[in-house]
PDB file of C-alpha atoms in Angstrom:
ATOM      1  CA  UNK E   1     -71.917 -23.739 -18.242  1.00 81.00           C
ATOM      2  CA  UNK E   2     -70.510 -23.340 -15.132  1.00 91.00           C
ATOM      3  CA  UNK E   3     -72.652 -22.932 -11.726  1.00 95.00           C
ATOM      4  CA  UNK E   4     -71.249 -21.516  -8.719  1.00 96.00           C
ATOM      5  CA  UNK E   5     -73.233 -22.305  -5.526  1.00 97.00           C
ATOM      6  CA  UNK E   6     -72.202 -20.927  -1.499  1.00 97.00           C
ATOM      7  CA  UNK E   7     -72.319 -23.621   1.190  1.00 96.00           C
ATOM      8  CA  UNK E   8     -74.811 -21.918   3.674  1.00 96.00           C
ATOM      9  CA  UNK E   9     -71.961 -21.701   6.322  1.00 95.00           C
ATOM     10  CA  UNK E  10     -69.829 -19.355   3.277  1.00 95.00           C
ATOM     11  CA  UNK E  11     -73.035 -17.487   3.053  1.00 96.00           C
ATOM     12  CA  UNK E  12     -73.585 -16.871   6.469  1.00 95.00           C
ATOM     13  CA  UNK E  13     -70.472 -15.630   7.060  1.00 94.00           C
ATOM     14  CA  UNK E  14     -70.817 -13.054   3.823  1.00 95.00           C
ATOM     15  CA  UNK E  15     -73.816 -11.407   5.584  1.00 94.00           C
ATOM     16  CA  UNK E  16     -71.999 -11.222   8.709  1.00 94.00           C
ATOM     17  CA  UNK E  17     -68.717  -9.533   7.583  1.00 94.00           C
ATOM     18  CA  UNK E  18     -71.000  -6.389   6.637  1.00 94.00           C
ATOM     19  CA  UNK E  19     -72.277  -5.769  10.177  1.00 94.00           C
ATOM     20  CA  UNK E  20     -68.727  -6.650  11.587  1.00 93.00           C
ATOM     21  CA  UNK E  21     -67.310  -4.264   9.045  1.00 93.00           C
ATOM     22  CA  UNK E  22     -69.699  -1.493   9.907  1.00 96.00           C
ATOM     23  CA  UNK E  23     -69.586  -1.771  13.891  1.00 95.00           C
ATOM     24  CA  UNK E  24     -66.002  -2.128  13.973  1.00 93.00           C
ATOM     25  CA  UNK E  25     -66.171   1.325  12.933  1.00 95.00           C
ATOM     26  CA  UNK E  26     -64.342   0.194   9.277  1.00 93.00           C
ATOM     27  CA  UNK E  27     -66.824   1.827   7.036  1.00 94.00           C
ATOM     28  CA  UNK E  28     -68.965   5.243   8.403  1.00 94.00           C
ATOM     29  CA  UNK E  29     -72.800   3.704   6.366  1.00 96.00           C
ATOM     30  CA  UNK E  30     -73.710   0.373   7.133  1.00 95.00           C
ATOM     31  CA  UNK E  31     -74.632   0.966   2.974  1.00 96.00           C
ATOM     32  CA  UNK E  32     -70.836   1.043   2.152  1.00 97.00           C
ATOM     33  CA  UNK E  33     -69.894  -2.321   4.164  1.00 96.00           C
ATOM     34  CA  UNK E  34     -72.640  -3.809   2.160  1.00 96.00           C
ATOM     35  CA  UNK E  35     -71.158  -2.684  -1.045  1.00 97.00           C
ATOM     36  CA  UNK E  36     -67.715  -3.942   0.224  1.00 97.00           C
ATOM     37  CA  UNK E  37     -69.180  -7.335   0.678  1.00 97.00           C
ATOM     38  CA  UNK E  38     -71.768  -6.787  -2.689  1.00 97.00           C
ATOM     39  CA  UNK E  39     -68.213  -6.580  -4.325  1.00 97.00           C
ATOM     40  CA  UNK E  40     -66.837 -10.000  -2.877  1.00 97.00           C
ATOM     41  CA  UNK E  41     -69.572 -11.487  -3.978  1.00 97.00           C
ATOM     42  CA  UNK E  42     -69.331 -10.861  -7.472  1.00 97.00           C
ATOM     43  CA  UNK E  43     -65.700 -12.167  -7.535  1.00 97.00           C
ATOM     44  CA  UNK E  44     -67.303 -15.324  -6.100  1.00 97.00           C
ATOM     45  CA  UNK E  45     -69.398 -15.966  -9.114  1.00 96.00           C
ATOM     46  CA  UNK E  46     -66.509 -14.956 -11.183  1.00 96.00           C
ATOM     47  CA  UNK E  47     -64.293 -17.368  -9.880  1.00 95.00           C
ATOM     48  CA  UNK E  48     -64.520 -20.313 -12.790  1.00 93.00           C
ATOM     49  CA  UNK E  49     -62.896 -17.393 -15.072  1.00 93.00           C
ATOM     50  CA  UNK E  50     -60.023 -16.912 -12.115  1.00 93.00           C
ATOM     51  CA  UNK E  51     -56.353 -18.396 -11.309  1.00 92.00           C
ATOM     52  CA  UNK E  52     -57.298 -21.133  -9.029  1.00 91.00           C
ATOM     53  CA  UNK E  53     -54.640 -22.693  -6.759  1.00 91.00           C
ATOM     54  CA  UNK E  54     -54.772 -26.519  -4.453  1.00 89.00           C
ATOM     55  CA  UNK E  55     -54.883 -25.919  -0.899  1.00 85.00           C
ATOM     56  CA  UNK E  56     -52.907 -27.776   1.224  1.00 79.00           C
ATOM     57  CA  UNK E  57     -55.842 -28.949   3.533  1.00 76.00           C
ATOM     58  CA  UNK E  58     -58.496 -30.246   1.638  1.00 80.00           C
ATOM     59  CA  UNK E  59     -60.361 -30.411   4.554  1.00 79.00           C
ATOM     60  CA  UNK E  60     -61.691 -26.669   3.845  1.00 79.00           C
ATOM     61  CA  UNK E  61     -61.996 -27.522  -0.040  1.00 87.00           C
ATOM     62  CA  UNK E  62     -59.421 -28.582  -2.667  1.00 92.00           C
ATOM     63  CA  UNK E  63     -58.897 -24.863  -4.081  1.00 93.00           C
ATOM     64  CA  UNK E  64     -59.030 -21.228  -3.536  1.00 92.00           C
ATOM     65  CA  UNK E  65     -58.614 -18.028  -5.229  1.00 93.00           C
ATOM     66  CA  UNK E  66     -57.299 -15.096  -3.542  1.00 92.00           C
ATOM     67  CA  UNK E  67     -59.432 -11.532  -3.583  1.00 95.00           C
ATOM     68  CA  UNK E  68     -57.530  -8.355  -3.026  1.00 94.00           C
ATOM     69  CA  UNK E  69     -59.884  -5.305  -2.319  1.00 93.00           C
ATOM     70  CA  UNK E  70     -57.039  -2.925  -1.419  1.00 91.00           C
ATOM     71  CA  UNK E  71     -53.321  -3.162  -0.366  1.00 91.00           C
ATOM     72  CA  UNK E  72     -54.063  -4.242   3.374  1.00 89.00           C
ATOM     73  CA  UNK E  73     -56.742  -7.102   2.843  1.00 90.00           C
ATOM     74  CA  UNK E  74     -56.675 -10.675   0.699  1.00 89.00           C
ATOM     75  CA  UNK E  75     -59.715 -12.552   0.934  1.00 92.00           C
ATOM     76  CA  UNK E  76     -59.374 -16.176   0.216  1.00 91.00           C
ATOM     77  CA  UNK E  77     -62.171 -18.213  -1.103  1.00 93.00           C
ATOM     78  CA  UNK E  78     -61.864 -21.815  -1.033  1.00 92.00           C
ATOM     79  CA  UNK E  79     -63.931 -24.389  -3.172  1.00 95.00           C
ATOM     80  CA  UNK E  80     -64.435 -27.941  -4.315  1.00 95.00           C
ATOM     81  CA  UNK E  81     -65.230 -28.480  -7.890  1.00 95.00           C
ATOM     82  CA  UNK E  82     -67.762 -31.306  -9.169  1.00 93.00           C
ATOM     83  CA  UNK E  83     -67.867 -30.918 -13.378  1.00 91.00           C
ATOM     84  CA  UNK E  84     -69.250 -27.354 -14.037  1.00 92.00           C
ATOM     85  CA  UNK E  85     -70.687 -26.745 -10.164  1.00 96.00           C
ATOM     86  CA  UNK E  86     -68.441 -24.714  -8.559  1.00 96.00           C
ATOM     87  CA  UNK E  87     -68.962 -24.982  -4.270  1.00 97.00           C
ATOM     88  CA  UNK E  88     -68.107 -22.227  -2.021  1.00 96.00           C
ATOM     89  CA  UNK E  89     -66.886 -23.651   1.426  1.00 94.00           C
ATOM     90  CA  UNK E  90     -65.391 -20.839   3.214  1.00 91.00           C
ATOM     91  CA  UNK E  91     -64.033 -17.304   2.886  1.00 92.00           C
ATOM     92  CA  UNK E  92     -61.186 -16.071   5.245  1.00 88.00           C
ATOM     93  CA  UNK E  93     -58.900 -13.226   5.038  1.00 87.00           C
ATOM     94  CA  UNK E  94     -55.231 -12.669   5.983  1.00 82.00           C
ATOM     95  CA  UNK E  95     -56.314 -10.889   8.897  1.00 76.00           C
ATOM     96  CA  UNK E  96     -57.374 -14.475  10.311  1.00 76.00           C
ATOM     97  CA  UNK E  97     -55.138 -15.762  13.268  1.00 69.00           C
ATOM     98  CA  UNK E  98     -55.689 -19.166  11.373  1.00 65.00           C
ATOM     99  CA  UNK E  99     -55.990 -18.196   7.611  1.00 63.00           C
ATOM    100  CA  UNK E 100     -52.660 -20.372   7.424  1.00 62.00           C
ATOM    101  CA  UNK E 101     -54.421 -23.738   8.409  1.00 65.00           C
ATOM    102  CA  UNK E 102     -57.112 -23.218   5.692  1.00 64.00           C
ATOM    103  CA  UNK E 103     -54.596 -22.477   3.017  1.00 61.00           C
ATOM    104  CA  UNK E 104     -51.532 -23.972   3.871  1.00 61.00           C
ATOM    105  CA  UNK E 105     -52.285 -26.945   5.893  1.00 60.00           C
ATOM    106  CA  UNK E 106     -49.873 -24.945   8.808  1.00 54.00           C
ATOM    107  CA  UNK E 107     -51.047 -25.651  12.568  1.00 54.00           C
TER     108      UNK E 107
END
């Protein structure tokens, strides 16, 4: 069975994205960022079910999936694998001046 664990510096950044959701004046109830981010994580321990793709720089793990809460937003989460444990490393979005290094291995 497959286990999927967050690195604490994934994690960290998770809880963060709420309050930087809510003061950036992107959701009206701090409530509502927290669901937006409740709803990331579930894809997160759904991700040994999802399309998986390499990354380019293994440095930030060997693969990610891409999230895609509405038309403007992708969230990418990359991983390494080890058997059935599944390791979070880092979640970025497109919105990232340098989402490309993560995922493409572009400087």
């Amino acid at each position: 069975m497959e286990q999927v664990v967050l690195t604490s510096f994934a994690d960290d950044k998770l809880v963060e994205l709420a309050d930087i959701l809510y003061e950036k004046g992107y959701f009206g109830f701090r409530y509502d960022a927290k669901m937006y981010v409740s709803k990331i994580y579930d894809f997160i321990y759904s991700i040994p079910q999802q399309r998986r793709k390499q990354t380019k720089n293994k440095k930030y793990g060997a693969f990610y999936c891409s999230y895609k809460p509405n038309r403007h937003t992708h969230y990418f989460i990359t991983f390494d694998t080890e058997n059935d444990l599944y390791i979070i490393k880092n979640v970025i979005n497109n919105h990232t001046k340098d989402y490309p290094a993560f995922i493409r291995g572009i400087k």
